[in-house]
Short mmCIF file of C-alpha atoms and ligand atoms in Angstrom, two decimals:
data_model
loop_
_atom_site.label_atom_id
_atom_site.label_comp_id
_atom_site.label_asym_id
_atom_site.label_seq_id
_atom_site.Cartn_x
_atom_site.Cartn_y
_atom_site.Cartn_z
CA UNK A 1 -122.94 -88.14 59.59
CA UNK A 2 -124.48 -84.73 59.85
CA UNK A 3 -126.36 -83.49 63.16
CA UNK A 4 -128.81 -80.82 62.30
CA UNK A 5 -129.29 -78.91 65.44
CA UNK A 6 -132.50 -77.19 66.67
CA UNK A 7 -132.95 -73.51 66.21
CA UNK A 8 -132.74 -73.06 69.97
CA UNK A 9 -129.63 -74.77 70.55
CA UNK A 10 -127.15 -73.35 72.99
CA UNK A 11 -123.36 -72.97 73.03
CA UNK A 12 -122.97 -75.24 75.78
CA UNK A 13 -125.17 -77.97 74.10
CA UNK A 14 -122.90 -77.74 71.06
CA UNK A 15 -119.86 -78.10 73.36
CA UNK A 16 -121.45 -81.25 74.93
CA UNK A 17 -122.06 -82.73 71.29
CA UNK A 18 -118.40 -82.19 70.37
CA UNK A 19 -117.29 -83.79 73.66
CA UNK A 20 -119.49 -86.87 72.98
CA UNK A 21 -118.25 -87.10 69.49
CA UNK A 22 -114.39 -86.95 70.64
CA UNK A 23 -115.09 -89.44 73.53
CA UNK A 24 -116.06 -92.11 70.79
CA UNK A 25 -113.14 -91.22 68.66
CA UNK A 26 -114.88 -89.05 66.10
CA UNK A 27 -113.86 -85.51 64.82
CA UNK A 28 -116.69 -82.92 65.16
CA UNK A 29 -116.76 -79.95 62.78
CA UNK A 30 -119.32 -77.23 63.56
CA UNK A 31 -120.88 -75.08 60.70
CA UNK A 32 -122.86 -72.17 61.56
CA UNK A 33 -124.90 -71.59 58.56
CA UNK A 34 -127.71 -68.62 58.05
CA UNK A 35 -130.57 -70.51 59.52
CA UNK A 36 -129.21 -73.55 61.06
CA UNK A 37 -126.06 -74.93 63.06
CA UNK A 38 -124.95 -78.31 61.61
CA UNK A 39 -122.27 -80.71 63.07
CA UNK A 40 -120.39 -82.93 61.01
CA UNK A 41 -119.13 -85.95 62.76
CA UNK A 42 -116.19 -87.42 60.99
CA UNK A 43 -114.78 -90.85 61.38
CA UNK A 44 -115.18 -94.41 60.05
CA UNK A 45 -118.42 -95.86 60.28
CA UNK A 46 -119.47 -92.79 62.50
CA UNK A 47 -123.08 -93.39 61.48
CA UNK A 48 -122.92 -96.72 63.40
CA UNK A 49 -122.89 -94.59 66.62
CA UNK A 50 -125.98 -92.58 65.84
CA UNK A 51 -127.69 -93.60 68.95
CA UNK A 52 -125.21 -91.54 70.92
CA UNK A 53 -126.53 -88.44 69.39
CA UNK A 54 -130.32 -89.37 68.80
CA UNK A 55 -131.51 -88.85 72.30
CA UNK A 56 -129.89 -85.20 72.74
CA UNK A 57 -132.50 -82.56 72.85
CA UNK A 58 -130.29 -80.35 70.74
CA UNK A 59 -130.15 -82.77 67.89
CA UNK A 60 -133.08 -82.36 65.49
CA UNK A 61 -132.16 -84.91 62.84
CA UNK A 62 -129.17 -87.06 61.72
CA UNK A 63 -128.31 -87.62 58.13
CA UNK A 64 -125.64 -90.19 57.10
CA UNK A 65 -123.16 -88.91 54.44
CA UNK A 66 -122.47 -92.04 52.30
CA UNK A 67 -119.74 -90.10 50.03
CA UNK A 68 -116.38 -91.04 50.86
CA UNK A 69 -115.52 -87.38 50.89
CA UNK A 70 -117.02 -85.60 54.02
CA UNK A 71 -115.68 -82.06 54.67
CA UNK A 72 -115.92 -81.20 51.09
CA UNK A 73 -119.23 -82.65 50.57
CA UNK A 74 -122.14 -80.29 49.63
CA UNK A 75 -124.40 -82.38 51.92
CA UNK A 76 -123.49 -80.37 55.08
CA UNK A 77 -122.31 -77.15 53.64
CA UNK A 78 -123.82 -75.21 50.71
CA UNK A 79 -121.14 -72.96 49.54
CA UNK A 80 -117.41 -71.75 50.37
CA UNK A 81 -116.45 -68.37 49.34
CA UNK A 82 -112.80 -67.82 49.69
CA UNK A 83 -111.60 -64.37 50.47
CA UNK A 84 -108.39 -63.19 49.04
CA UNK A 85 -107.62 -59.56 49.87
CA UNK A 86 -110.83 -57.80 49.07
CA UNK A 87 -111.58 -60.41 46.21
CA UNK A 88 -113.85 -63.36 46.66
CA UNK A 89 -113.44 -66.74 44.94
CA UNK A 90 -116.82 -68.61 44.57
CA UNK A 91 -118.85 -65.64 45.12
CA UNK A 92 -121.27 -64.14 42.58
CA UNK A 93 -118.60 -62.56 40.37
CA UNK A 94 -116.30 -64.95 38.44
CA UNK A 95 -112.59 -64.34 39.01
CA UNK A 96 -109.76 -64.12 36.57
CA UNK A 97 -106.24 -65.49 37.21
CA UNK A 98 -103.72 -64.82 34.43
CA UNK A 99 -99.85 -64.78 33.63
CA UNK A 100 -97.13 -66.79 32.13
CA UNK A 101 -96.68 -70.62 32.58
CA UNK A 102 -93.13 -70.08 33.96
CA UNK A 103 -91.69 -66.87 35.62
CA UNK A 104 -88.71 -65.68 33.55
CA UNK A 105 -85.91 -63.34 34.69
CA UNK A 106 -85.78 -61.15 31.29
CA UNK A 107 -88.24 -58.60 32.28
CA UNK A 108 -91.07 -60.28 30.41
CA UNK A 109 -92.84 -61.44 33.66
CA UNK A 110 -92.99 -57.86 34.99
CA UNK A 111 -94.00 -56.47 31.49
CA UNK A 112 -96.87 -59.26 31.22
CA UNK A 113 -98.02 -58.50 34.81
CA UNK A 114 -98.28 -54.59 33.99
CA UNK A 115 -100.29 -55.39 30.81
CA UNK A 116 -102.76 -57.86 32.63
CA UNK A 117 -103.36 -55.29 35.46
CA UNK A 118 -104.09 -52.75 33.13
CA UNK A 119 -106.81 -54.97 31.59
CA UNK A 120 -108.25 -56.78 34.44
CA UNK A 121 -108.18 -54.61 37.52
CA UNK A 122 -106.20 -56.02 40.48
CA UNK A 123 -107.09 -59.55 40.02
CA UNK A 124 -104.77 -62.62 40.35
CA UNK A 125 -101.30 -63.19 38.78
CA UNK A 126 -100.13 -66.59 38.05
CA UNK A 127 -96.63 -67.89 37.16
CA UNK A 128 -94.74 -70.94 38.08
CA UNK A 129 -91.25 -70.72 39.74
CA UNK A 130 -90.98 -74.51 40.17
CA UNK A 131 -92.12 -76.47 37.05
CA UNK A 132 -93.15 -79.80 36.58
CA UNK A 133 -91.76 -80.65 33.28
CA UNK A 134 -91.98 -83.92 31.34
CA UNK A 135 -88.44 -83.74 30.26
CA UNK A 136 -85.56 -83.30 32.89
CA UNK A 137 -83.79 -81.35 30.15
CA UNK A 138 -86.61 -78.80 29.89
CA UNK A 139 -86.42 -75.51 31.89
CA UNK A 140 -87.35 -76.25 35.43
CA UNK A 141 -88.27 -72.95 36.73
CA UNK A 142 -86.40 -70.14 38.55
CA UNK A 143 -87.04 -71.49 42.16
CA UNK A 144 -86.96 -68.78 45.04
CA UNK A 145 -85.69 -66.13 42.69
CA UNK A 146 -88.78 -66.50 40.69
CA UNK A 147 -90.84 -66.18 43.89
CA UNK A 148 -89.22 -62.93 44.60
CA UNK A 149 -90.25 -61.59 41.26
CA UNK A 150 -93.81 -62.65 41.82
CA UNK A 151 -93.65 -60.94 45.31
CA UNK A 152 -92.36 -57.90 43.64
CA UNK A 153 -95.09 -57.81 41.24
CA UNK A 154 -97.66 -58.38 43.78
CA UNK A 155 -96.28 -55.27 45.93
CA UNK A 156 -96.18 -53.01 42.87
CA UNK A 157 -99.49 -53.87 41.22
CA UNK A 158 -101.60 -55.33 44.21
CA UNK A 159 -102.34 -58.50 42.28
CA UNK A 160 -102.49 -61.49 44.39
CA UNK A 161 -100.07 -64.22 43.43
CA UNK A 162 -100.91 -67.86 42.42
CA UNK A 163 -97.95 -70.31 42.19
CA UNK A 164 -97.06 -73.97 42.15
CA UNK A 165 -95.47 -76.14 45.14
CA UNK A 166 -94.39 -79.48 43.73
CA UNK A 167 -93.04 -80.92 46.89
CA UNK A 168 -93.77 -80.74 50.72
CA UNK A 169 -90.53 -79.05 51.19
CA UNK A 170 -91.61 -76.15 48.83
CA UNK A 171 -94.88 -75.24 50.87
CA UNK A 172 -93.28 -73.19 53.35
CA UNK A 173 -91.42 -71.02 50.78
CA UNK A 174 -94.32 -70.66 48.45
CA UNK A 175 -96.47 -69.47 51.43
CA UNK A 176 -93.92 -66.82 52.35
CA UNK A 177 -94.10 -65.19 48.77
CA UNK A 178 -97.43 -66.17 47.41
CA UNK A 179 -101.20 -65.63 48.24
CA UNK A 180 -102.49 -69.12 46.80
CA UNK A 181 -100.51 -72.47 46.61
CA UNK A 182 -101.12 -74.07 43.13
CA UNK A 183 -101.06 -77.96 43.19
CA UNK A 184 -100.38 -79.14 39.69
CA UNK A 185 -102.24 -81.95 37.89
CA UNK A 186 -99.39 -84.40 38.27
CA UNK A 187 -99.23 -83.86 41.89
CA UNK A 188 -102.93 -84.27 42.49
CA UNK A 189 -102.32 -87.46 44.48
CA UNK A 190 -98.94 -86.40 46.08
CA UNK A 191 -100.54 -87.16 49.42
CA UNK A 192 -97.73 -85.80 51.59
CA UNK A 193 -97.89 -82.44 49.56
CA UNK A 194 -101.72 -82.41 50.03
CA UNK A 195 -101.19 -82.97 53.73
CA UNK A 196 -98.51 -80.25 53.92
CA UNK A 197 -100.80 -77.65 52.11
CA UNK A 198 -103.45 -78.70 54.45
CA UNK A 199 -101.54 -77.17 57.31
CA UNK A 200 -100.85 -74.03 55.27
CA UNK A 201 -102.51 -70.66 56.15
CA UNK A 202 -103.30 -69.56 52.60
CA UNK A 203 -105.73 -71.12 49.90
CA UNK A 204 -104.85 -73.93 47.88
CA UNK A 205 -105.80 -74.31 44.06
CA UNK A 206 -105.92 -77.88 43.50
CA UNK A 207 -105.73 -79.06 39.65
CA UNK A 208 -107.31 -82.26 38.70
CA UNK A 209 -105.02 -85.05 37.57
CA UNK A 210 -105.51 -85.77 33.90
CA UNK A 211 -106.20 -89.31 34.78
CA UNK A 212 -108.08 -88.83 37.86
CA UNK A 213 -111.76 -89.40 38.51
CA UNK A 214 -114.01 -86.91 40.23
CA UNK A 215 -114.11 -88.89 43.10
CA UNK A 216 -110.33 -89.18 43.45
CA UNK A 217 -110.28 -85.53 42.86
CA UNK A 218 -112.52 -84.75 45.79
CA UNK A 219 -110.66 -87.20 48.05
CA UNK A 220 -107.42 -85.10 47.38
CA UNK A 221 -109.42 -82.03 48.26
CA UNK A 222 -110.40 -83.95 51.43
CA UNK A 223 -106.73 -84.60 52.40
CA UNK A 224 -106.09 -80.74 52.34
CA UNK A 225 -109.28 -80.01 54.19
CA UNK A 226 -108.85 -82.83 56.81
CA UNK A 227 -105.41 -81.24 57.97
CA UNK A 228 -107.31 -77.96 58.66
CA UNK A 229 -107.16 -75.96 55.48
CA UNK A 230 -110.80 -75.47 54.24
CA UNK A 231 -109.84 -73.05 51.58
CA UNK A 232 -109.66 -75.38 48.60
CA UNK A 233 -110.27 -74.11 45.06
CA UNK A 234 -110.83 -77.04 42.58
CA UNK A 235 -109.42 -76.49 39.15
CA UNK A 236 -110.58 -78.50 36.06
CA UNK A 237 -107.58 -78.49 33.47
CA UNK A 238 -108.50 -81.19 31.06
CA UNK A 239 -108.24 -85.09 31.23
CA UNK A 240 -106.74 -87.80 28.89
CA UNK A 241 -108.94 -89.15 26.16
CA UNK A 242 -108.40 -89.98 22.51
CA UNK A 243 -108.55 -86.47 21.25
CA UNK A 244 -105.53 -85.80 18.86
CA UNK A 245 -106.00 -82.15 18.01
CA UNK A 246 -106.14 -80.60 21.58
CA UNK A 247 -103.57 -81.34 24.41
CA UNK A 248 -106.19 -82.76 26.69
CA UNK A 249 -109.91 -82.96 26.85
CA UNK A 250 -111.48 -80.34 28.94
CA UNK A 251 -114.24 -82.07 30.82
CA UNK A 252 -116.95 -79.44 31.16
CA UNK A 253 -119.07 -81.70 32.66
CA UNK A 254 -116.95 -81.78 35.66
CA UNK A 255 -118.40 -78.25 36.39
CA UNK A 256 -121.93 -79.09 37.04
CA UNK A 257 -120.96 -82.39 38.47
CA UNK A 258 -118.59 -80.83 41.19
CA UNK A 259 -121.27 -78.13 41.82
CA UNK A 260 -123.72 -80.75 42.94
CA UNK A 261 -121.24 -82.87 45.21
CA UNK A 262 -119.07 -80.13 46.98
CA UNK A 263 -119.45 -76.64 48.30
CA UNK A 264 -115.91 -75.62 47.15
CA UNK A 265 -115.36 -73.10 44.28
CA UNK A 266 -114.53 -74.59 40.86
CA UNK A 267 -112.12 -72.87 38.39
CA UNK A 268 -111.20 -73.84 34.91
CA UNK A 269 -107.89 -73.81 33.15
CA UNK A 270 -108.68 -73.45 29.55
CA UNK A 271 -104.90 -73.22 28.38
CA UNK A 272 -103.61 -76.62 29.17
CA UNK A 273 -106.34 -78.74 27.66
CA UNK A 274 -106.40 -76.46 24.50
CA UNK A 275 -102.55 -76.76 23.78
CA UNK A 276 -102.92 -74.18 21.06
CA UNK A 277 -103.81 -70.53 21.54
CA UNK A 278 -106.53 -70.39 19.02
CA UNK A 279 -108.60 -72.92 21.26
CA UNK A 280 -108.19 -71.06 24.40
CA UNK A 281 -111.13 -68.45 24.01
CA UNK A 282 -113.86 -70.96 23.09
CA UNK A 283 -113.06 -73.28 26.15
CA UNK A 284 -113.03 -70.34 28.47
CA UNK A 285 -116.37 -69.21 27.59
CA UNK A 286 -117.98 -72.97 27.57
CA UNK A 287 -116.38 -73.02 31.18
CA UNK A 288 -118.09 -69.72 32.24
CA UNK A 289 -121.30 -70.82 30.42
CA UNK A 290 -121.28 -74.14 32.44
CA UNK A 291 -120.97 -72.38 35.88
CA UNK A 292 -117.08 -72.03 36.74
CA UNK A 293 -116.24 -69.64 39.37
CA UNK A 294 -113.21 -68.53 37.42
CA UNK A 295 -110.65 -68.92 34.93
CA UNK A 296 -106.99 -69.32 35.10
CA UNK A 297 -105.16 -68.44 31.80
CA UNK A 298 -101.63 -68.61 30.50
CA UNK A 299 -100.66 -65.02 28.99
CA UNK A 300 -97.39 -63.69 27.98
CA UNK A 301 -96.63 -60.39 26.13
CA UNK A 302 -94.47 -62.45 23.65
CA UNK A 303 -95.76 -66.12 23.61
CA UNK A 304 -93.35 -67.34 20.90
CA UNK A 305 -90.40 -66.47 23.40
CA UNK A 306 -91.98 -67.97 26.71
CA UNK A 307 -89.91 -70.56 28.33
CA UNK A 308 -92.71 -72.97 28.66
CA UNK A 309 -96.20 -73.65 26.94
CA UNK A 310 -95.83 -70.89 24.49
CA UNK A 311 -98.05 -72.54 21.88
CA UNK A 312 -101.25 -72.34 24.34
CA UNK A 313 -100.29 -68.99 25.72
CA UNK A 314 -102.10 -65.97 24.46
CA UNK A 315 -101.18 -62.29 24.24
CA UNK A 316 -102.34 -59.60 26.65
CA UNK A 317 -104.58 -58.27 23.73
CA UNK A 318 -106.20 -61.63 23.29
CA UNK A 319 -106.77 -61.84 27.02
CA UNK A 320 -108.48 -58.50 27.02
CA UNK A 321 -110.80 -59.71 24.29
CA UNK A 322 -111.35 -62.96 26.18
CA UNK A 323 -112.50 -61.54 29.21
CA UNK A 324 -114.67 -58.97 27.64
CA UNK A 325 -116.60 -62.01 26.20
CA UNK A 326 -116.37 -63.97 29.37
CA UNK A 327 -117.82 -61.18 31.44
CA UNK A 328 -120.65 -61.31 28.91
CA UNK A 329 -121.37 -64.79 29.23
CA UNK A 330 -121.22 -64.41 32.86
CA UNK A 331 -123.97 -61.97 32.77
CA UNK A 332 -126.07 -64.07 30.45
CA UNK A 333 -125.72 -67.04 33.13
CA UNK A 334 -126.51 -64.73 36.07
CA UNK A 335 -123.09 -64.20 37.34
CA UNK A 336 -121.57 -60.77 37.88
CA UNK A 337 -118.18 -60.16 36.20
C1 PEP B 1 -99.30 -74.82 34.84
O1 PEP B 1 -100.33 -74.40 35.25
O2 PEP B 1 -98.55 -74.47 34.12
C2 PEP B 1 -99.33 -76.54 34.93
C3 PEP B 1 -98.23 -77.09 34.77
O3 PEP B 1 -100.60 -76.88 34.95
P1 PEP B 1 -100.97 -78.55 35.18
O4 PEP B 1 -100.54 -78.79 36.45
O5 PEP B 1 -102.50 -78.37 35.04
O6 PEP B 1 -100.44 -79.12 33.89
MN1 MN B 2 -98.30 -74.36 31.84
#
């Protein structure tokens, strides 16, 4: 339940409310908004104990949260803006994250990074060092060596790094080298991984599983937030339907739906649903028009030679063209670029 406090509330009264909540086995979360302070009281059937709070002078009103997700619900917080360096995710401007599917050790990753940097300002650089591949015989990623390449790129270009952890044991090392931990679609319900990322000190980019509902997606975000890490970025990346000409169906409707349900930023990956590079641009523009807070796109200087996902990877030149158009769409829908 959400306790909306009076405008005159004192710190001492807030402390008392927190203590009462804990006394009854609930977890209080205080949010200091621009005009009001609210306390989210978490716990199974917390609303049944509303009488414990109703009589308090500092409590103006009590609202139950019927959603199974609480911390990430929009009912108690309007908007989360995540700061990484001097950039904001979920703010007025849309953000771009770009880079190869996998980090490679032949110089191409550094080359791609330089090209992206010259196109899109500082921004974010993506690339997988631990790769979730359908086949055990496919390239599995470079591991820590790949993370070091990413770190070098970050130091040299100033770009912030987004890279995947596939297992709870990889979270610590990813945190050491990267700025944002990606959780891939196949791991959206790897609850031990979610909990470990919930203890991390850097933001998490959580991709929607391709067979998962919006509710399941938000419950996974709730897992991360409930361990303490509130900096979760949601990423729609396509779901399984019966489409046979694209790899996945980009669920554009997920963007406005998520925006009404949660205060978390919502990004879109147009590369994985497209499956083919000629469709990436259209999906990216549709996502920005629908209200996405940013795009994460696979880019490589030589897509044909990429170690993974080459067919859906665009060149830096195509990326430059894409962000030019996406910036124009962003302006048209009232977002800065
Ligand atoms: C990726 O970003 O390269 C990736 C594997 O994405 P997803 O988990 O969405 O398939
Ligand atoms: Mn990929």
